[in-house]
Coordinates of C-alpha atoms in Angstrom, one line a residue:
Chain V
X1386 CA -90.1 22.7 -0.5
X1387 CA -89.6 22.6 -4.2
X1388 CA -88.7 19.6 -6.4
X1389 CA -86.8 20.7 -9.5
X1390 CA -86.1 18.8 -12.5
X1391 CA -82.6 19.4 -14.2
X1392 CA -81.1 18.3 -17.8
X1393 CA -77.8 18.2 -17.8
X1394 CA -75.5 17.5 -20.5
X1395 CA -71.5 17.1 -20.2
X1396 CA -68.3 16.5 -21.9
X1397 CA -67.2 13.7 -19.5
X1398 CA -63.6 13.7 -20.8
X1399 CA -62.4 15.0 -17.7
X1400 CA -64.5 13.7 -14.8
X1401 CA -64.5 11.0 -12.5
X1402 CA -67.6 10.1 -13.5
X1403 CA -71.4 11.3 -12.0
X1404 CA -71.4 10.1 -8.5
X1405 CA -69.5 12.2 -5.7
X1406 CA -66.6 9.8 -4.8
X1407 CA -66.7 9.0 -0.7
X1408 CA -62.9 9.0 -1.2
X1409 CA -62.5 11.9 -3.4
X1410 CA -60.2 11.4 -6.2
X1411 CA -58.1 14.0 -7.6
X1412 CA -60.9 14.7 -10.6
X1413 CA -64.1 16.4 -10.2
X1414 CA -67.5 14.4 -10.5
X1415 CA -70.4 16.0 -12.8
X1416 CA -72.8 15.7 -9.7
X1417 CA -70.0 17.3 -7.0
X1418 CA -70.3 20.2 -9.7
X1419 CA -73.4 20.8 -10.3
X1420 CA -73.9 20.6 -6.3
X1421 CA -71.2 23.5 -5.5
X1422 CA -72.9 26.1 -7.9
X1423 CA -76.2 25.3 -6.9
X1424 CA -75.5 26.0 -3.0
X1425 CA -74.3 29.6 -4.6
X1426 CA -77.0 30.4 -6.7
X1427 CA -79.9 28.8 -4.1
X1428 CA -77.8 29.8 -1.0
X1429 CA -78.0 26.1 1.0
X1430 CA -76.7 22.9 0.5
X1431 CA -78.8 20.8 -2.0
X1432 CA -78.3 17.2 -2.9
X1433 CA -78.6 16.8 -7.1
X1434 CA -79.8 13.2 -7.2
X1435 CA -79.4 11.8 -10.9
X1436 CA -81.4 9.4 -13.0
X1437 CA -78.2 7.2 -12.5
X1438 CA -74.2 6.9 -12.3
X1439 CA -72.6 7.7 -15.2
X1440 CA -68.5 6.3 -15.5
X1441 CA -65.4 8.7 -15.4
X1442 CA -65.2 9.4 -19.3
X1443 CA -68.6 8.9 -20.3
X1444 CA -70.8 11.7 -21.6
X1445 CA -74.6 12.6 -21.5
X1446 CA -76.9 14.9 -23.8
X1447 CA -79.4 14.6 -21.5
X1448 CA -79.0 13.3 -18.2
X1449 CA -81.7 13.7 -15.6
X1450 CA -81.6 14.9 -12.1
X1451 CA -83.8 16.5 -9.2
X1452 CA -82.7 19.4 -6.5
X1453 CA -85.0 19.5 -3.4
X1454 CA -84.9 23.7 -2.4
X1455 CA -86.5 25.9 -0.3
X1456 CA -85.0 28.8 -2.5
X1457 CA -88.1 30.8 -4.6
X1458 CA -86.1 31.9 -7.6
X1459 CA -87.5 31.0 -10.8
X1460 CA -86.4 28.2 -13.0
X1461 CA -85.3 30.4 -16.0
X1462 CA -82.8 32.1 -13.3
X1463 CA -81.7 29.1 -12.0
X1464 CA -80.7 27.7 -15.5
X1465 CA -79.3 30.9 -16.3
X1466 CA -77.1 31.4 -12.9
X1467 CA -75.8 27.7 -13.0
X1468 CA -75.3 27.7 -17.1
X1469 CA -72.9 31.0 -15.8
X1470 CA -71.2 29.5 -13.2
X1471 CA -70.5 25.7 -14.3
X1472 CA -67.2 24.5 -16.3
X1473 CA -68.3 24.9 -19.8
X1474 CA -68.1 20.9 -20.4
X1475 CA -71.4 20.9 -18.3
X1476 CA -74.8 23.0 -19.7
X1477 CA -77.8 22.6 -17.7
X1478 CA -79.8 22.1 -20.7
X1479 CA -83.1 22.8 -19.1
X1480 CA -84.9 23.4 -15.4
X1481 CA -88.2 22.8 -14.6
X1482 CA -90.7 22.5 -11.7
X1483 CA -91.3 19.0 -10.6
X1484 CA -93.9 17.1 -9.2
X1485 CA -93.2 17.1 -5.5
X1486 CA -92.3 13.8 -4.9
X1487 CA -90.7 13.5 -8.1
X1488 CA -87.5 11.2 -7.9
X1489 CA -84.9 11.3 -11.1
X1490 CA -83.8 8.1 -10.5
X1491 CA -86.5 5.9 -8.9
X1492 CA -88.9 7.4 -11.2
X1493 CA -87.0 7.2 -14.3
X1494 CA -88.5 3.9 -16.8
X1495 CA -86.1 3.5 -19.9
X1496 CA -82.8 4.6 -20.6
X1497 CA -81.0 5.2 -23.9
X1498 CA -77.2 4.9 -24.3
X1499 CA -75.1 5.6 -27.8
X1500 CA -71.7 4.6 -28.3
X1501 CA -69.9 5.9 -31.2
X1502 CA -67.0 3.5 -33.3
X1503 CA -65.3 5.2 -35.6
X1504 CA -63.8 2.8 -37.9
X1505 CA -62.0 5.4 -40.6
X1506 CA -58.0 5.4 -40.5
X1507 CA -57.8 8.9 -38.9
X1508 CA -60.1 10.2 -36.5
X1509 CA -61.0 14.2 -36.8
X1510 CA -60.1 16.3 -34.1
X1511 CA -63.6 17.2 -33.4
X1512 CA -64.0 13.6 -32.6
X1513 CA -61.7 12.4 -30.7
X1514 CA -63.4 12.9 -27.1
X1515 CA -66.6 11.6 -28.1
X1516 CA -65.8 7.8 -30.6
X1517 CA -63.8 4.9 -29.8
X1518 CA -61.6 4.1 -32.7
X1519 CA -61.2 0.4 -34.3
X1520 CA -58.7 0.1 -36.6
X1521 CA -60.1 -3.6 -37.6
X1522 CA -62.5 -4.5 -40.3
X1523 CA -65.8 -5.2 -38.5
X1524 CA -68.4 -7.2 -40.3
X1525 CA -71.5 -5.2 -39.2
X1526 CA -74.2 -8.3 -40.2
X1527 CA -72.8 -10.4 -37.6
X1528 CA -72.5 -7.8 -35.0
X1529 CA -76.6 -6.9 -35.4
X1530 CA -76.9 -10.7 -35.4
X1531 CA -75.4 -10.9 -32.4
X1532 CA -77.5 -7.6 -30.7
X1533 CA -81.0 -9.3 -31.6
X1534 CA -80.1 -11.8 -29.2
X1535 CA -79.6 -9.1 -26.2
X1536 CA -83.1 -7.9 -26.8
X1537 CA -85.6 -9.3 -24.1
X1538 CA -84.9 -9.4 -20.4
X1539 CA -81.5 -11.4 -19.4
X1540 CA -79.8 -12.2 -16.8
X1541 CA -76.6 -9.5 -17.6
X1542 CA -74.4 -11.0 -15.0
X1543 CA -71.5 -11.8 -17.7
X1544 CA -71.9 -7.9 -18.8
X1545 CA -71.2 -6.2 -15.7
X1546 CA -67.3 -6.0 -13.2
X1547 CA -67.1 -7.8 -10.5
X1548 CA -67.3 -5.8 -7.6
X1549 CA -70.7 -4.2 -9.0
X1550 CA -72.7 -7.4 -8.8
X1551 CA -74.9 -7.0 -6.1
X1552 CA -79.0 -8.0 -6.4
X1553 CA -80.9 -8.6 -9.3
X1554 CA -78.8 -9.2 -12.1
X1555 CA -81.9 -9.4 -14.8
X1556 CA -82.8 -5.9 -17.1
X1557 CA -84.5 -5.9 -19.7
X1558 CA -83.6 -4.6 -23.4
X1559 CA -86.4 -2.5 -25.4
X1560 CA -84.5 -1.3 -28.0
X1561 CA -80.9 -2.4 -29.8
X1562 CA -80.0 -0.6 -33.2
X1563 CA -76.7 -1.3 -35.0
X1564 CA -76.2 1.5 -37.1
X1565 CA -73.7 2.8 -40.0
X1566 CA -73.3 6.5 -41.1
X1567 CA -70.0 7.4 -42.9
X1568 CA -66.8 6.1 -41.0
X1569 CA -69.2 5.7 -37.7
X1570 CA -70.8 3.0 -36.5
X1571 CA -73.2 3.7 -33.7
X1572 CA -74.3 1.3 -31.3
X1573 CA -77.7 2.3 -29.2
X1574 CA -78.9 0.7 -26.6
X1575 CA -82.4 1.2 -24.9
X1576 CA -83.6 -0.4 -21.4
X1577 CA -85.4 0.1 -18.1
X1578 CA -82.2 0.2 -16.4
X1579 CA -78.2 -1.3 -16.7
X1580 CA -75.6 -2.5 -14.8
X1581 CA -72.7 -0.9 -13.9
X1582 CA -70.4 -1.0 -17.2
X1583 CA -73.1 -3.8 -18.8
X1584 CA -73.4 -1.2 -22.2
X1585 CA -69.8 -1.0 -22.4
X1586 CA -69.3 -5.0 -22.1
X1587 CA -71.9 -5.4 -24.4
X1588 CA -70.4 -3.2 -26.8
X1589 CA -66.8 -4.5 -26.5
X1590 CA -68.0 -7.7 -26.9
X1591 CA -70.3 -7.1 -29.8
X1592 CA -66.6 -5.3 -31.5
X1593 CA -64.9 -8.9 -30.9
X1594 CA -67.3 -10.7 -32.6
X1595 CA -67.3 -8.0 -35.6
X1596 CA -63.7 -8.5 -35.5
X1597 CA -63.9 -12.2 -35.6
X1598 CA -61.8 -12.5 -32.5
X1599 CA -64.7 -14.2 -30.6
X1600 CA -67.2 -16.3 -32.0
X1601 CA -70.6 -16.1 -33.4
X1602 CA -73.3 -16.7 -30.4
X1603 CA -70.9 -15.6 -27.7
X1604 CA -73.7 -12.9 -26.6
X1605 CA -76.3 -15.7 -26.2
X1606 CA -74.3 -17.7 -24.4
X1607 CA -72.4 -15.4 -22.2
X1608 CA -76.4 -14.5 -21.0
X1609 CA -77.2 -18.3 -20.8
X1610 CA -74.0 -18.5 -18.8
X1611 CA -74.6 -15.9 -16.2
X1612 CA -71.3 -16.1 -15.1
X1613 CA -68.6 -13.0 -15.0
X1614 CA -65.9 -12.7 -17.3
X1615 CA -67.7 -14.8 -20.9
X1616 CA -68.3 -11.8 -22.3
X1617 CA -65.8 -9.6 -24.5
X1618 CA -63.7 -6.6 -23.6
X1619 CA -65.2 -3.5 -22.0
X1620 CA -64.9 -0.9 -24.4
X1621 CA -63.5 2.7 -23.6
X1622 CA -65.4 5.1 -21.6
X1623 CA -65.5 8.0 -24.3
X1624 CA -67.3 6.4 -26.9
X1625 CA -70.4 6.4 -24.4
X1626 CA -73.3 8.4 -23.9
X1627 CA -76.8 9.0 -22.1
X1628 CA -78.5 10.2 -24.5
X1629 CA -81.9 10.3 -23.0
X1630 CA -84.0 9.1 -19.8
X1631 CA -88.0 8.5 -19.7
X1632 CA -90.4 9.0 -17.0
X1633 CA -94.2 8.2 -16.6
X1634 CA -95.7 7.4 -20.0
X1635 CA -94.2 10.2 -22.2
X1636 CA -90.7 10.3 -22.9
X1637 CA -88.6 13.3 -22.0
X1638 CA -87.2 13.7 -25.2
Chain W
X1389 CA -38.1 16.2 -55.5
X1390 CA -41.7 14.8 -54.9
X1391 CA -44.3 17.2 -54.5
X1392 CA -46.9 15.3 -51.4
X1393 CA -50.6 16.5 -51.3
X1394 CA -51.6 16.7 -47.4
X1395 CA -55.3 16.6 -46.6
X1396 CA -55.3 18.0 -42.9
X1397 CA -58.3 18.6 -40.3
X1398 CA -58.1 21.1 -37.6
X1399 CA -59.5 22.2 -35.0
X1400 CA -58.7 26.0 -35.1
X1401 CA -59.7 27.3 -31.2
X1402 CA -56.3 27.0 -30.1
X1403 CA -54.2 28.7 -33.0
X1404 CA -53.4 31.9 -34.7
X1405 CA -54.8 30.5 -37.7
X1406 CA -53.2 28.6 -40.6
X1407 CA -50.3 31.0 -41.6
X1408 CA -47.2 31.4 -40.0
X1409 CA -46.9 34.9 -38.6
X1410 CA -44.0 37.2 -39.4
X1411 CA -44.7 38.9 -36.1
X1412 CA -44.8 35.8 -34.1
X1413 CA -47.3 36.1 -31.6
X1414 CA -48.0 33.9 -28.6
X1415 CA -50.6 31.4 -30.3
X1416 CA -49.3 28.6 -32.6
X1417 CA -50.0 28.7 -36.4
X1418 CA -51.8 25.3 -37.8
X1419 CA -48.8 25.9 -40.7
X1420 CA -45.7 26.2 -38.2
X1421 CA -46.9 23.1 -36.5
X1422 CA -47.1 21.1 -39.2
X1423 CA -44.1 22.3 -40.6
X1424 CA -42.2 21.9 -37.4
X1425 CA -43.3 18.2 -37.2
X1426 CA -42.7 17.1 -41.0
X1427 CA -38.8 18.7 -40.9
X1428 CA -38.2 15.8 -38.0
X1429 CA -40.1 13.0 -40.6
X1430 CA -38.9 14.0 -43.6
X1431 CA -35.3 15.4 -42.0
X1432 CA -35.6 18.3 -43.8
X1433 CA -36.7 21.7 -43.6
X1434 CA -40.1 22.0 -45.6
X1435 CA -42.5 24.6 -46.3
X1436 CA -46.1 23.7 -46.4
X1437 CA -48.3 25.4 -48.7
X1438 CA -52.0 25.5 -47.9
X1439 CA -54.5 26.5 -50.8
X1440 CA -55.5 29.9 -48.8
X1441 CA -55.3 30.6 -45.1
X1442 CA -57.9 30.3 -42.4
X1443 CA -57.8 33.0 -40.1
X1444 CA -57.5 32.6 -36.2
X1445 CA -60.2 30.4 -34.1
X1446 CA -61.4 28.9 -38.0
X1447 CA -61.6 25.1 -38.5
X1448 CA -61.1 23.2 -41.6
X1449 CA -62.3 19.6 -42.3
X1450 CA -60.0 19.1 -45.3
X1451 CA -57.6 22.1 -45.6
X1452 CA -55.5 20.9 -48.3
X1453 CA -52.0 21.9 -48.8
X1454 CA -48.4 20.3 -50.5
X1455 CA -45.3 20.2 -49.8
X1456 CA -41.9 19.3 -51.9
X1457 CA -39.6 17.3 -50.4
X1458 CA -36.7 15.0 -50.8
X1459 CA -37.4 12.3 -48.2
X1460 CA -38.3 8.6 -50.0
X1461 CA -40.8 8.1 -47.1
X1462 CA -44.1 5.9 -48.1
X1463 CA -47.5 8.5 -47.3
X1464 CA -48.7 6.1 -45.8
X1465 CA -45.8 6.6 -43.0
X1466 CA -45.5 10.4 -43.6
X1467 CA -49.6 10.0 -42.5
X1468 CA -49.1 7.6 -39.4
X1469 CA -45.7 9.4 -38.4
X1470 CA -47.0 13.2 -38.8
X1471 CA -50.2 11.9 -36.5
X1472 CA -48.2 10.9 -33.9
X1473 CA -46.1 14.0 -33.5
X1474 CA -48.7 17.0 -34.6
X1475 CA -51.3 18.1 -31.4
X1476 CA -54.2 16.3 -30.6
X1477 CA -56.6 19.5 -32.6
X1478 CA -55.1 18.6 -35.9
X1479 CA -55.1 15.4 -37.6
X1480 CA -53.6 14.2 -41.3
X1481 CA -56.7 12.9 -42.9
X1482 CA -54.6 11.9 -45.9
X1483 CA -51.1 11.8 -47.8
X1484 CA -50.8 11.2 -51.3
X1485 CA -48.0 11.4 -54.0
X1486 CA -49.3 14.6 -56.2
X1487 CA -48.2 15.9 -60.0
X1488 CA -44.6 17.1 -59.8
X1489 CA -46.4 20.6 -60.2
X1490 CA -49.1 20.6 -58.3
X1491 CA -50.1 23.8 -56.4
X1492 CA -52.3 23.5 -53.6
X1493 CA -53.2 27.1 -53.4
X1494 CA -53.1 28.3 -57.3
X1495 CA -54.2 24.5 -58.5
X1496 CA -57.5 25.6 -56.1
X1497 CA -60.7 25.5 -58.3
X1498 CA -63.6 25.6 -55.5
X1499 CA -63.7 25.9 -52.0
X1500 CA -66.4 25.4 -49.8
X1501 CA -67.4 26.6 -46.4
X1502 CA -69.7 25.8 -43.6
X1503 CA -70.8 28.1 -41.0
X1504 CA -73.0 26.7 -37.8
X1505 CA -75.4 29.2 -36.0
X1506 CA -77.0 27.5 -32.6
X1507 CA -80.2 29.1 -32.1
X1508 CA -81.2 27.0 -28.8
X1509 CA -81.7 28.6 -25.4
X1510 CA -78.7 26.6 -24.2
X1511 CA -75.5 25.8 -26.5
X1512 CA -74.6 21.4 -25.9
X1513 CA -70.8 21.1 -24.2
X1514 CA -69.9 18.7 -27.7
X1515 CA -70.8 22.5 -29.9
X1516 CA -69.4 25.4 -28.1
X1517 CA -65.9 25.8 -30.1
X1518 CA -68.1 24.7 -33.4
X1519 CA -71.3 27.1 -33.2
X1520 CA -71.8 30.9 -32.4
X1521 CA -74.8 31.1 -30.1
X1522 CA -77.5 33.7 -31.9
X1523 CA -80.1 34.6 -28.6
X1524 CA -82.6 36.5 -31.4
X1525 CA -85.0 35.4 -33.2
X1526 CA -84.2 34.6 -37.1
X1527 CA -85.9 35.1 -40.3
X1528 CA -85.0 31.9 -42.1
X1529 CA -86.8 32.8 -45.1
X1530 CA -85.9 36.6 -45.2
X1531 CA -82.3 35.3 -44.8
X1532 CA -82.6 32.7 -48.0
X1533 CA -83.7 35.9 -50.0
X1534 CA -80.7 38.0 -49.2
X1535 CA -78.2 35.2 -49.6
X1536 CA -79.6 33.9 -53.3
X1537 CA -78.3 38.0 -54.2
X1538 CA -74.9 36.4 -53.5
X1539 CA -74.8 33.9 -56.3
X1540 CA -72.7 35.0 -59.1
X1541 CA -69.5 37.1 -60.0
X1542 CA -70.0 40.4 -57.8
X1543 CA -67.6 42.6 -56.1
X1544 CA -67.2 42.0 -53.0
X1545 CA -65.2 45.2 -51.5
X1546 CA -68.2 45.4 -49.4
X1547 CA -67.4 42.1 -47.1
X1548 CA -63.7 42.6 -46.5
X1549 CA -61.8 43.9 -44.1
X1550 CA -60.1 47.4 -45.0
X1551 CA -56.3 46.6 -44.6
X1552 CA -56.6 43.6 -46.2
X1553 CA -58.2 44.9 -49.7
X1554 CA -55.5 44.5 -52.4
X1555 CA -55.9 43.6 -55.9
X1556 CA -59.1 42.6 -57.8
X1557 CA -62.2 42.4 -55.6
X1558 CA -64.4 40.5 -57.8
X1559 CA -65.1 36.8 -56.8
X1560 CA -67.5 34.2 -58.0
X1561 CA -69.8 32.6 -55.9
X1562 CA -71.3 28.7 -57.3
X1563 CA -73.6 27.6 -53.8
X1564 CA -75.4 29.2 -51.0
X1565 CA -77.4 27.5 -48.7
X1566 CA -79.9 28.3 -45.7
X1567 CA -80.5 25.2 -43.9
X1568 CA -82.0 24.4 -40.7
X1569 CA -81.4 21.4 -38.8
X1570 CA -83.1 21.0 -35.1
X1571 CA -81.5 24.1 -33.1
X1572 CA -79.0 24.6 -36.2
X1573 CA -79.0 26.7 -38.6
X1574 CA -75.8 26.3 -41.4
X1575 CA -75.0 28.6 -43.9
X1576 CA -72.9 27.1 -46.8
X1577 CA -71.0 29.1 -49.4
X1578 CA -69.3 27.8 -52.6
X1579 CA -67.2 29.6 -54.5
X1580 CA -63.8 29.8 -56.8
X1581 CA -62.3 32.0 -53.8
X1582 CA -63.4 34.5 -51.2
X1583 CA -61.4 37.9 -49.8
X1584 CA -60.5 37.8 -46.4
X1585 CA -63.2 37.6 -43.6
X1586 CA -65.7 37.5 -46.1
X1587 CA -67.4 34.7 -45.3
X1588 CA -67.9 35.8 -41.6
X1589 CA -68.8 39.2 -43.3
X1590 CA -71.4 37.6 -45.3
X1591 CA -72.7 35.5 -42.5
X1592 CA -72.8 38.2 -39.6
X1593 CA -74.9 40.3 -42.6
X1594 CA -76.9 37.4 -42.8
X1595 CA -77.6 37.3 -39.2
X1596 CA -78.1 41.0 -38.8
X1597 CA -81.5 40.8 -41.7
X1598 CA -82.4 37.6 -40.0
X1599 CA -82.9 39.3 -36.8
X1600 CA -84.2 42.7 -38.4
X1601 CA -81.5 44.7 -37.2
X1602 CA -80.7 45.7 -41.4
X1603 CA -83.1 46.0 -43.8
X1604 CA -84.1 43.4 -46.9
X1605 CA -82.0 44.1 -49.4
X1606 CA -78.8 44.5 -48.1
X1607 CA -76.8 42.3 -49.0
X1608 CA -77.6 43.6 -52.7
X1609 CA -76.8 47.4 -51.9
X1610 CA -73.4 46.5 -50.8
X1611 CA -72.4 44.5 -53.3
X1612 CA -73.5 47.3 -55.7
X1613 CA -72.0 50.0 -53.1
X1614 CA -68.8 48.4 -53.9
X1615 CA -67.4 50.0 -50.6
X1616 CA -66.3 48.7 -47.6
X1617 CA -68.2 48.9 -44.3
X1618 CA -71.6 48.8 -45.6
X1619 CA -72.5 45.3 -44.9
X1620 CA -73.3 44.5 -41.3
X1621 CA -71.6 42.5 -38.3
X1622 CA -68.7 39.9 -39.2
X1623 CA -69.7 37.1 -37.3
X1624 CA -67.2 35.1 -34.8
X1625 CA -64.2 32.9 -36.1
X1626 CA -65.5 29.5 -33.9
X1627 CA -68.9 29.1 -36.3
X1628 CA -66.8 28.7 -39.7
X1629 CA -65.1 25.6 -40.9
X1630 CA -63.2 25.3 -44.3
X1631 CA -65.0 22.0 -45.5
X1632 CA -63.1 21.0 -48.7
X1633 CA -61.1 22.4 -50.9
X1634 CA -61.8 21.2 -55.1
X1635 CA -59.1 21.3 -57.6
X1636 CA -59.4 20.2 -61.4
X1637 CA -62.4 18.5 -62.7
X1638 CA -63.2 16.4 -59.8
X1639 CA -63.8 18.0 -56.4
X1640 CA -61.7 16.5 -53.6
X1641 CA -64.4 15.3 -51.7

C-alpha cells in the first residue's frame, strides 16, 4: 500500500465546496472529483482525504491531500492522467510518494488563507471569480489595528456559524498581514487550524470596522465575548483562498 | 453631438474578437456587444470605434474606443448602466466626456501589449485562458538578444499574415521586454502600431529561438528578408492582452 501526496488547486466558483456532501447537492465537490478520476486512472475506489474542508465558492492554490492505493504507476503518470481527465478549474499541481502513514489533514501544522477586496469602482473581468468587491471607503490603519488583536490563540467562538461549533473553540493565529496593492486589498491569514467560516467572519468583520459601520475594538471583544453572532458579517466565499498548508518542520511551499 | 471616450476590459476567450464581422459568424464580437448594449442606454443607434482591433481569443486591459452620440446621459451612468447590461467577460473601466474630435483609433499614439508564457509543469486553473503553456525548455537570454533587433522602425512584412498585408509595412517599435516572473515568462512590446498578428508572430518566433528550434539571428533576417513566412510559429491568441492604449503627450495609463 502506497500513500500519495496530492496538490491540488481549483477554481471553486462552481463547487459545493471540498467535502463530498452525504446528501448530494446538485453541484459537484472538489474531493467527489478528484475521487471519480482517480478510481479510472488507479482502477479501485480510493478515498482523497484533504488537509481540510474548503466552502462551496472558495478556491485553493495549493490544497493538500493523500490517496491510499495499491496501483504501481508512477507519480509523474498519475499527475499526468488525472491533470487529463479532471474539469479544467481543478489542476493537480503536483504528486508525490508519501511517507506511509502520512495523513493530509492530521498531519498538516499551519494553514495560510488570502482573501482578495477589491475596492476600485469596476472590477476586471479576469477578477471577478476570485475578489470580493467593496464599494465603501475602507480606512486600512484601523482595519490592521484591528487584525493585531486576532494574533495569539483565542477562543474564535464569535468567528464561526452556528451549527459548526462543536469542541475546542481555541486556534491560534501565527500570522495576520493587511496588505494594499493597486485597487486590492489582501487580507492573509496564517494558523494551525480554523473554524468553519472563522477567516471569512474575520474578514467581514475586519471590512465593517474599515467601513466604520462597527466599532473600533469589536475584534477584541467579540474574542473576549466568546459568544456567536458579536462579530461582523461573513464575507463572500470567492474572495477566499488556501493558499498553502505545512507539514513537519518545513513548509510545503 | 458629444464624442464619449470608453475605456473597456475584456476578457476575449469567448468572442470573435473586437470587430464586428461582415460575415457574422457564430461567436459574438466584443464591438457588437457593446454596441448592442449602448443603443438601449443611449436610445440610439451608435457605432463604437476602438483604436485597432484585437483578433479572436485576445484580451485587453484598457482597449479604448469612442463613440458620438446624442444622449445627455452623465458617464458616470453611461459607466454604471453599460456594466449592468454588457456580459460578465467585459467590463467599462471608464467613461469620460472627450474633445469633440477625438479619434480613438487615428488619435492612437502608442500601444502596448503583454503576452504571458507559463513554463510550469502544470498550468494554475486562475491562468489557463491568460497563458499559453510552453512544455520546452527556454533560452531567456538568447530570447532577450533576438527581441532587442526588434527595437526601431523596421519592416515588418515578415510577421504578418499574408491576406492581411495592405499598405505600408513599416512600424516602429519604442519597448521590448523579456521578463521572468516565478513560472512566467512575459513578453512586452511597445510600439506606435503593429500589422495584424504580429505580435503573436513576434512572440511564437521568440519562443521558437528560445527553445532552439530557429537559429540566433532570426528575428533580424526576417525583418531584413522583408517577406512573409520567414519568421517562425505565431503563437496562440489566449497569451496576449492589449494593456493600454496612449494617445497625445500623456499615455492613458
Amino acid at each position: 500500500m502506497r500513500t500519495l501526496r496530492l496538490t491540488i488547486a481549483y477554481d471553486g466558483t462552481r463547487y459545493a465546496g471540498w467535502q463530498v456532501q452525504r446528501s448530494d447537492g446538485r453541484k459537484p465537490t472538489i474531493q467527489g472529483t478528484v475521487e471519480r478520476c482517480l478510481k479510472r486512472i488507479l482502477r479501485e475506489r480510493v478515498r482523497v482525504v484533504g488537509s481540510g474542508r474548503t466552502d462551496a465558492g472558495v478556491h485553493a492554490l495549493a490544497q493538500v491531500a493523500h490517496v491510499k492505493t495499491r496501483s504501481r504507476l508512477p507519480v509523474d503518470r498519475v499527475r499526468r492522467s488525472l491533470n487529463a481527465l479532471v474539469p479544467k478549474d481543478i489542476a493537480i499541481m503536483d504528486v508525490r510518494e508519501a511517507d506511509r502513514t502520512f495523513h493530509a489533514r492530521f498531519d498538516a501544522v499551519r494553514k495560510r488563507y488570502r482573501y482578495r477586496l477589491f475596492t476600485g469602482s469596476v472590477v476586471p473581468p479576469f477578477l471577478r471569480r476570485y475578489v470580493h468587491h467593496v464599494r465603501h471607503p475602507l480606512n486600512i490603519a484601523a482595519m490592521r489595528r484591528e487584525a493585531a488583536a486576532l494574533r495569539g490563540a483565542h477562543d474564535f467562538r464569535a468567528f464561526t456559524r452556528a451549527a459548526s461549533v462543536r469542541g475546542r473553540t481555541i486556534r491560534r493565529i501565527t500570522g495576520v498581514r493587511v496588505q494594499r496593492g493597486g485597487d486590492e486589498l489582501v487580507i492573509e491569514l496564517e494558523g494551525e487550524g480554523f473554524l468553519h467560516t472563522m477567516v471569512r467572519s474575520i474578514v467581514g468583520t475586519l471590512i465593517d470596522v474599515g467601513r466604520g459601520r462597527l466599532p473600533a475594538g469589536t475584534v477584541g471583544r467579540a474574542l473576549r465575548s466568546k459568544t456567536q453572532g458579536l462579530a461582523g458579517m461573513t464575507a463572500p466565499a470567492k474572495g477566499l483562498a488556501l493558499v498553502s498548508v505545512a507539514y513537519g518542520r518545513s513548509p510545503n511551499r
